[in-house]
Amino acid sequence: MRPESNVVPVQTFIEKVDLKVIRNIERVGKLHRIREDDERPSNLDVDFKLFEWGQYIELGFGLSTAEEGGSLEISVKVHVIYSNPEELNLSKEDKEIFLSDVVFMQVYPYLREGFSSMAQQLGVGIPTLGVLERGQYRIELDGTESGSF
Protein backbone atom coordinates (compact mmCIF):
# COMPACT_ATOMS: atom_id res chain seq x y z
CA MET A 1 0.00 0.00 0.00
CA ARG A 2 1.19 3.44 -0.79
CA PRO A 3 1.53 6.13 1.86
CA GLU A 4 -0.81 9.11 1.82
CA SER A 5 0.93 10.67 -1.21
CA ASN A 6 -0.60 11.82 -4.47
CA VAL A 7 -3.98 12.24 -2.72
CA VAL A 8 -6.77 13.49 -4.98
CA PRO A 9 -10.51 14.11 -4.51
CA VAL A 10 -12.73 11.07 -5.04
CA GLN A 11 -14.35 12.47 -8.22
CA THR A 12 -10.92 12.98 -9.87
CA PHE A 13 -9.91 9.50 -8.75
CA ILE A 14 -13.00 7.86 -10.26
CA GLU A 15 -12.24 9.49 -13.61
CA LYS A 16 -8.64 8.16 -13.61
CA VAL A 17 -9.02 4.53 -12.51
CA ASP A 18 -10.30 1.74 -14.74
CA LEU A 19 -12.09 -1.44 -13.72
CA LYS A 20 -10.13 -4.35 -15.20
CA VAL A 21 -11.82 -7.47 -13.86
CA ILE A 22 -14.45 -8.77 -11.49
CA ARG A 23 -14.40 -12.53 -11.08
CA ASN A 24 -15.95 -15.13 -8.84
CA ILE A 25 -13.14 -16.93 -7.07
CA GLU A 26 -15.06 -19.21 -4.74
CA ARG A 27 -18.55 -20.60 -4.30
CA VAL A 28 -19.21 -23.03 -1.48
CA GLY A 29 -22.48 -24.65 -0.58
CA LYS A 30 -22.81 -27.34 2.08
CA LEU A 31 -26.05 -28.99 3.01
CA HIS A 32 -25.58 -31.54 5.78
CA ARG A 33 -29.22 -32.04 6.60
CA ILE A 34 -32.26 -29.89 6.25
CA ARG A 35 -35.87 -30.47 7.10
CA GLU A 36 -38.93 -28.50 6.18
CA ASP A 37 -39.24 -27.15 9.74
CA ASP A 38 -35.59 -26.02 10.00
CA GLU A 39 -35.09 -22.30 10.25
CA ARG A 40 -33.29 -20.63 7.38
CA PRO A 41 -30.30 -18.38 8.09
CA SER A 42 -31.40 -14.84 8.72
CA ASN A 43 -28.00 -13.14 8.89
CA LEU A 44 -25.49 -12.44 6.16
CA ASP A 45 -21.84 -11.71 6.83
CA VAL A 46 -19.96 -9.48 4.38
CA ASP A 47 -16.17 -9.50 4.43
CA PHE A 48 -13.86 -7.09 2.66
CA LYS A 49 -10.10 -7.04 2.16
CA LEU A 50 -7.89 -4.53 0.35
CA PHE A 51 -4.85 -6.40 -0.95
CA GLU A 52 -3.06 -3.70 -2.93
CA TRP A 53 -3.36 0.04 -3.57
CA GLY A 54 -0.77 1.27 -6.06
CA GLN A 55 -0.57 0.88 -9.83
CA TYR A 56 -3.30 -1.71 -9.34
CA ILE A 57 -6.06 -1.74 -6.76
CA GLU A 58 -6.89 -5.30 -5.76
CA LEU A 59 -9.82 -6.13 -3.50
CA GLY A 60 -11.75 -9.13 -2.26
CA PHE A 61 -15.33 -9.37 -1.05
CA GLY A 62 -17.13 -12.29 0.55
CA LEU A 63 -20.75 -12.98 1.41
CA SER A 64 -21.66 -15.89 3.68
CA THR A 65 -24.32 -17.31 5.92
CA ALA A 66 -24.62 -20.40 8.07
CA GLU A 67 -27.53 -22.04 9.83
CA GLU A 68 -27.14 -22.75 13.52
CA GLY A 69 -26.08 -26.33 14.06
CA GLY A 70 -23.99 -26.33 10.91
CA SER A 71 -26.51 -27.99 8.60
CA LEU A 72 -26.31 -25.28 5.92
CA GLU A 73 -23.43 -23.09 4.80
CA ILE A 74 -23.22 -20.81 1.76
CA SER A 75 -20.20 -18.68 0.91
CA VAL A 76 -19.34 -16.61 -2.18
CA LYS A 77 -16.09 -14.69 -2.80
CA VAL A 78 -15.38 -12.15 -5.52
CA HIS A 79 -12.05 -10.63 -6.60
CA VAL A 80 -11.80 -7.14 -8.17
CA ILE A 81 -8.91 -5.35 -9.89
CA TYR A 82 -8.72 -1.73 -11.01
CA SER A 83 -5.82 -0.13 -12.85
CA ASN A 84 -4.46 3.02 -11.25
CA PRO A 85 -1.62 4.01 -13.63
CA GLU A 86 -0.92 7.34 -11.92
CA GLU A 87 -0.86 5.60 -8.51
CA LEU A 88 -3.34 8.10 -7.13
CA ASN A 89 -4.49 7.90 -3.56
CA LEU A 90 -7.49 9.05 -1.53
CA SER A 91 -8.02 10.26 1.99
CA LYS A 92 -9.42 7.58 4.31
CA GLU A 93 -12.90 9.14 4.10
CA ASP A 94 -12.84 9.33 0.29
CA LYS A 95 -11.47 5.78 0.09
CA GLU A 96 -14.47 4.58 2.13
CA ILE A 97 -16.81 6.49 -0.22
CA PHE A 98 -15.14 4.98 -3.30
CA LEU A 99 -15.26 1.47 -1.85
CA SER A 100 -18.88 1.78 -0.70
CA ASP A 101 -20.49 3.76 -3.52
CA VAL A 102 -18.47 2.58 -6.53
CA VAL A 103 -16.69 -0.71 -5.91
CA PHE A 104 -19.33 -2.45 -3.81
CA MET A 105 -22.10 -1.38 -6.20
CA GLN A 106 -20.14 -3.07 -9.01
CA VAL A 107 -19.40 -6.20 -6.97
CA TYR A 108 -22.77 -6.74 -5.29
CA PRO A 109 -24.53 -8.23 -8.36
CA TYR A 110 -21.84 -10.94 -8.51
CA LEU A 111 -22.22 -11.72 -4.81
CA ARG A 112 -26.01 -11.67 -5.09
CA GLU A 113 -26.10 -13.96 -8.11
CA GLY A 114 -23.57 -16.41 -6.67
CA PHE A 115 -25.39 -16.59 -3.35
CA SER A 116 -28.83 -17.02 -4.90
CA SER A 117 -27.59 -19.65 -7.38
CA MET A 118 -25.92 -21.67 -4.64
CA ALA A 119 -29.06 -21.57 -2.48
CA GLN A 120 -31.17 -22.65 -5.45
CA GLN A 121 -28.80 -25.52 -6.31
CA LEU A 122 -28.98 -26.74 -2.71
CA GLY A 123 -32.77 -26.53 -2.85
CA VAL A 124 -33.12 -24.30 0.19
CA GLY A 125 -35.70 -21.56 0.42
CA ILE A 126 -33.47 -18.60 1.09
CA PRO A 127 -35.08 -15.43 -0.27
CA THR A 128 -33.38 -13.66 -3.14
CA LEU A 129 -31.18 -10.84 -1.91
CA GLY A 130 -32.71 -7.47 -2.58
CA VAL A 131 -31.35 -4.49 -4.46
CA LEU A 132 -29.21 -2.20 -2.33
CA GLU A 133 -29.76 1.53 -2.26
CA ARG A 134 -26.90 4.00 -1.99
CA GLY A 135 -26.33 4.85 1.66
CA GLN A 136 -27.90 1.59 2.87
CA TYR A 137 -24.43 0.30 3.74
CA ARG A 138 -20.99 1.76 4.38
CA ILE A 139 -17.54 0.23 4.30
CA GLU A 140 -15.47 1.45 7.22
CA LEU A 141 -11.74 0.81 6.96
CA ASP A 142 -9.81 -0.23 10.01
CA GLY A 143 -6.04 -0.05 10.42
CA THR A 144 -5.48 -3.36 8.64
CA GLU A 145 -7.05 -2.22 5.35
CA SER A 146 -9.90 -4.58 5.84
CA GLY A 147 -13.30 -3.33 6.69
CA SER A 148 -16.82 -3.98 7.76
CA PHE A 149 -20.33 -2.88 6.88
GROMACS .gro file of C-alpha atoms in nm:
model
  149
    1MET     CA    1   0.000   0.000   0.000
    2ARG     CA    2   0.119   0.344  -0.079
    3PRO     CA    3   0.153   0.613   0.186
    4GLU     CA    4  -0.081   0.911   0.182
    5SER     CA    5   0.093   1.067  -0.121
    6ASN     CA    6  -0.060   1.182  -0.447
    7VAL     CA    7  -0.398   1.224  -0.272
    8VAL     CA    8  -0.677   1.349  -0.498
    9PRO     CA    9  -1.051   1.411  -0.451
   10VAL     CA   10  -1.273   1.107  -0.504
   11GLN     CA   11  -1.435   1.247  -0.822
   12THR     CA   12  -1.092   1.298  -0.987
   13PHE     CA   13  -0.991   0.950  -0.875
   14ILE     CA   14  -1.300   0.786  -1.026
   15GLU     CA   15  -1.224   0.949  -1.361
   16LYS     CA   16  -0.864   0.816  -1.361
   17VAL     CA   17  -0.902   0.453  -1.251
   18ASP     CA   18  -1.030   0.174  -1.474
   19LEU     CA   19  -1.209  -0.144  -1.372
   20LYS     CA   20  -1.013  -0.435  -1.520
   21VAL     CA   21  -1.182  -0.747  -1.386
   22ILE     CA   22  -1.445  -0.877  -1.149
   23ARG     CA   23  -1.440  -1.253  -1.108
   24ASN     CA   24  -1.595  -1.513  -0.884
   25ILE     CA   25  -1.314  -1.693  -0.707
   26GLU     CA   26  -1.506  -1.921  -0.474
   27ARG     CA   27  -1.855  -2.060  -0.430
   28VAL     CA   28  -1.921  -2.303  -0.148
   29GLY     CA   29  -2.248  -2.465  -0.058
   30LYS     CA   30  -2.281  -2.734   0.208
   31LEU     CA   31  -2.605  -2.899   0.301
   32HIS     CA   32  -2.558  -3.154   0.578
   33ARG     CA   33  -2.922  -3.204   0.660
   34ILE     CA   34  -3.226  -2.989   0.625
   35ARG     CA   35  -3.587  -3.047   0.710
   36GLU     CA   36  -3.893  -2.850   0.618
   37ASP     CA   37  -3.924  -2.715   0.974
   38ASP     CA   38  -3.559  -2.602   1.000
   39GLU     CA   39  -3.509  -2.230   1.025
   40ARG     CA   40  -3.329  -2.063   0.738
   41PRO     CA   41  -3.030  -1.838   0.809
   42SER     CA   42  -3.140  -1.484   0.872
   43ASN     CA   43  -2.800  -1.314   0.889
   44LEU     CA   44  -2.549  -1.244   0.616
   45ASP     CA   45  -2.184  -1.171   0.683
   46VAL     CA   46  -1.996  -0.948   0.438
   47ASP     CA   47  -1.617  -0.950   0.443
   48PHE     CA   48  -1.386  -0.709   0.266
   49LYS     CA   49  -1.010  -0.704   0.216
   50LEU     CA   50  -0.789  -0.453   0.035
   51PHE     CA   51  -0.485  -0.640  -0.095
   52GLU     CA   52  -0.306  -0.370  -0.293
   53TRP     CA   53  -0.336   0.004  -0.357
   54GLY     CA   54  -0.077   0.127  -0.606
   55GLN     CA   55  -0.057   0.088  -0.983
   56TYR     CA   56  -0.330  -0.171  -0.934
   57ILE     CA   57  -0.606  -0.174  -0.676
   58GLU     CA   58  -0.689  -0.530  -0.576
   59LEU     CA   59  -0.982  -0.613  -0.350
   60GLY     CA   60  -1.175  -0.913  -0.226
   61PHE     CA   61  -1.533  -0.937  -0.105
   62GLY     CA   62  -1.713  -1.229   0.055
   63LEU     CA   63  -2.075  -1.298   0.141
   64SER     CA   64  -2.166  -1.589   0.368
   65THR     CA   65  -2.432  -1.731   0.592
   66ALA     CA   66  -2.462  -2.040   0.807
   67GLU     CA   67  -2.753  -2.204   0.983
   68GLU     CA   68  -2.714  -2.275   1.352
   69GLY     CA   69  -2.608  -2.633   1.406
   70GLY     CA   70  -2.399  -2.633   1.091
   71SER     CA   71  -2.651  -2.799   0.860
   72LEU     CA   72  -2.631  -2.528   0.592
   73GLU     CA   73  -2.343  -2.309   0.480
   74ILE     CA   74  -2.322  -2.081   0.176
   75SER     CA   75  -2.020  -1.868   0.091
   76VAL     CA   76  -1.934  -1.661  -0.218
   77LYS     CA   77  -1.609  -1.469  -0.280
   78VAL     CA   78  -1.538  -1.215  -0.552
   79HIS     CA   79  -1.205  -1.063  -0.660
   80VAL     CA   80  -1.180  -0.714  -0.817
   81ILE     CA   81  -0.891  -0.535  -0.989
   82TYR     CA   82  -0.872  -0.173  -1.101
   83SER     CA   83  -0.582  -0.013  -1.285
   84ASN     CA   84  -0.446   0.302  -1.125
   85PRO     CA   85  -0.162   0.401  -1.363
   86GLU     CA   86  -0.092   0.734  -1.192
   87GLU     CA   87  -0.086   0.560  -0.851
   88LEU     CA   88  -0.334   0.810  -0.713
   89ASN     CA   89  -0.449   0.790  -0.356
   90LEU     CA   90  -0.749   0.905  -0.153
   91SER     CA   91  -0.802   1.026   0.199
   92LYS     CA   92  -0.942   0.758   0.431
   93GLU     CA   93  -1.290   0.914   0.410
   94ASP     CA   94  -1.284   0.933   0.029
   95LYS     CA   95  -1.147   0.578   0.009
   96GLU     CA   96  -1.447   0.458   0.213
   97ILE     CA   97  -1.681   0.649  -0.022
   98PHE     CA   98  -1.514   0.498  -0.330
   99LEU     CA   99  -1.526   0.147  -0.185
  100SER     CA  100  -1.888   0.178  -0.070
  101ASP     CA  101  -2.049   0.376  -0.352
  102VAL     CA  102  -1.847   0.258  -0.653
  103VAL     CA  103  -1.669  -0.071  -0.591
  104PHE     CA  104  -1.933  -0.245  -0.381
  105MET     CA  105  -2.210  -0.138  -0.620
  106GLN     CA  106  -2.014  -0.307  -0.901
  107VAL     CA  107  -1.940  -0.620  -0.697
  108TYR     CA  108  -2.277  -0.674  -0.529
  109PRO     CA  109  -2.453  -0.823  -0.836
  110TYR     CA  110  -2.184  -1.094  -0.851
  111LEU     CA  111  -2.222  -1.172  -0.481
  112ARG     CA  112  -2.601  -1.167  -0.509
  113GLU     CA  113  -2.610  -1.396  -0.811
  114GLY     CA  114  -2.357  -1.641  -0.667
  115PHE     CA  115  -2.539  -1.659  -0.335
  116SER     CA  116  -2.883  -1.702  -0.490
  117SER     CA  117  -2.759  -1.965  -0.738
  118MET     CA  118  -2.592  -2.167  -0.464
  119ALA     CA  119  -2.906  -2.157  -0.248
  120GLN     CA  120  -3.117  -2.265  -0.545
  121GLN     CA  121  -2.880  -2.552  -0.631
  122LEU     CA  122  -2.898  -2.674  -0.271
  123GLY     CA  123  -3.277  -2.653  -0.285
  124VAL     CA  124  -3.312  -2.430   0.019
  125GLY     CA  125  -3.570  -2.156   0.042
  126ILE     CA  126  -3.347  -1.860   0.109
  127PRO     CA  127  -3.508  -1.543  -0.027
  128THR     CA  128  -3.338  -1.366  -0.314
  129LEU     CA  129  -3.118  -1.084  -0.191
  130GLY     CA  130  -3.271  -0.747  -0.258
  131VAL     CA  131  -3.135  -0.449  -0.446
  132LEU     CA  132  -2.921  -0.220  -0.233
  133GLU     CA  133  -2.976   0.153  -0.226
  134ARG     CA  134  -2.690   0.400  -0.199
  135GLY     CA  135  -2.633   0.485   0.166
  136GLN     CA  136  -2.790   0.159   0.287
  137TYR     CA  137  -2.443   0.030   0.374
  138ARG     CA  138  -2.099   0.176   0.438
  139ILE     CA  139  -1.754   0.023   0.430
  140GLU     CA  140  -1.547   0.145   0.722
  141LEU     CA  141  -1.174   0.081   0.696
  142ASP     CA  142  -0.981  -0.023   1.001
  143GLY     CA  143  -0.604  -0.005   1.042
  144THR     CA  144  -0.548  -0.336   0.864
  145GLU     CA  145  -0.705  -0.222   0.535
  146SER     CA  146  -0.990  -0.458   0.584
  147GLY     CA  147  -1.330  -0.333   0.669
  148SER     CA  148  -1.682  -0.398   0.776
  149PHE     CA  149  -2.033  -0.288   0.688
   0.00000   0.00000   0.00000
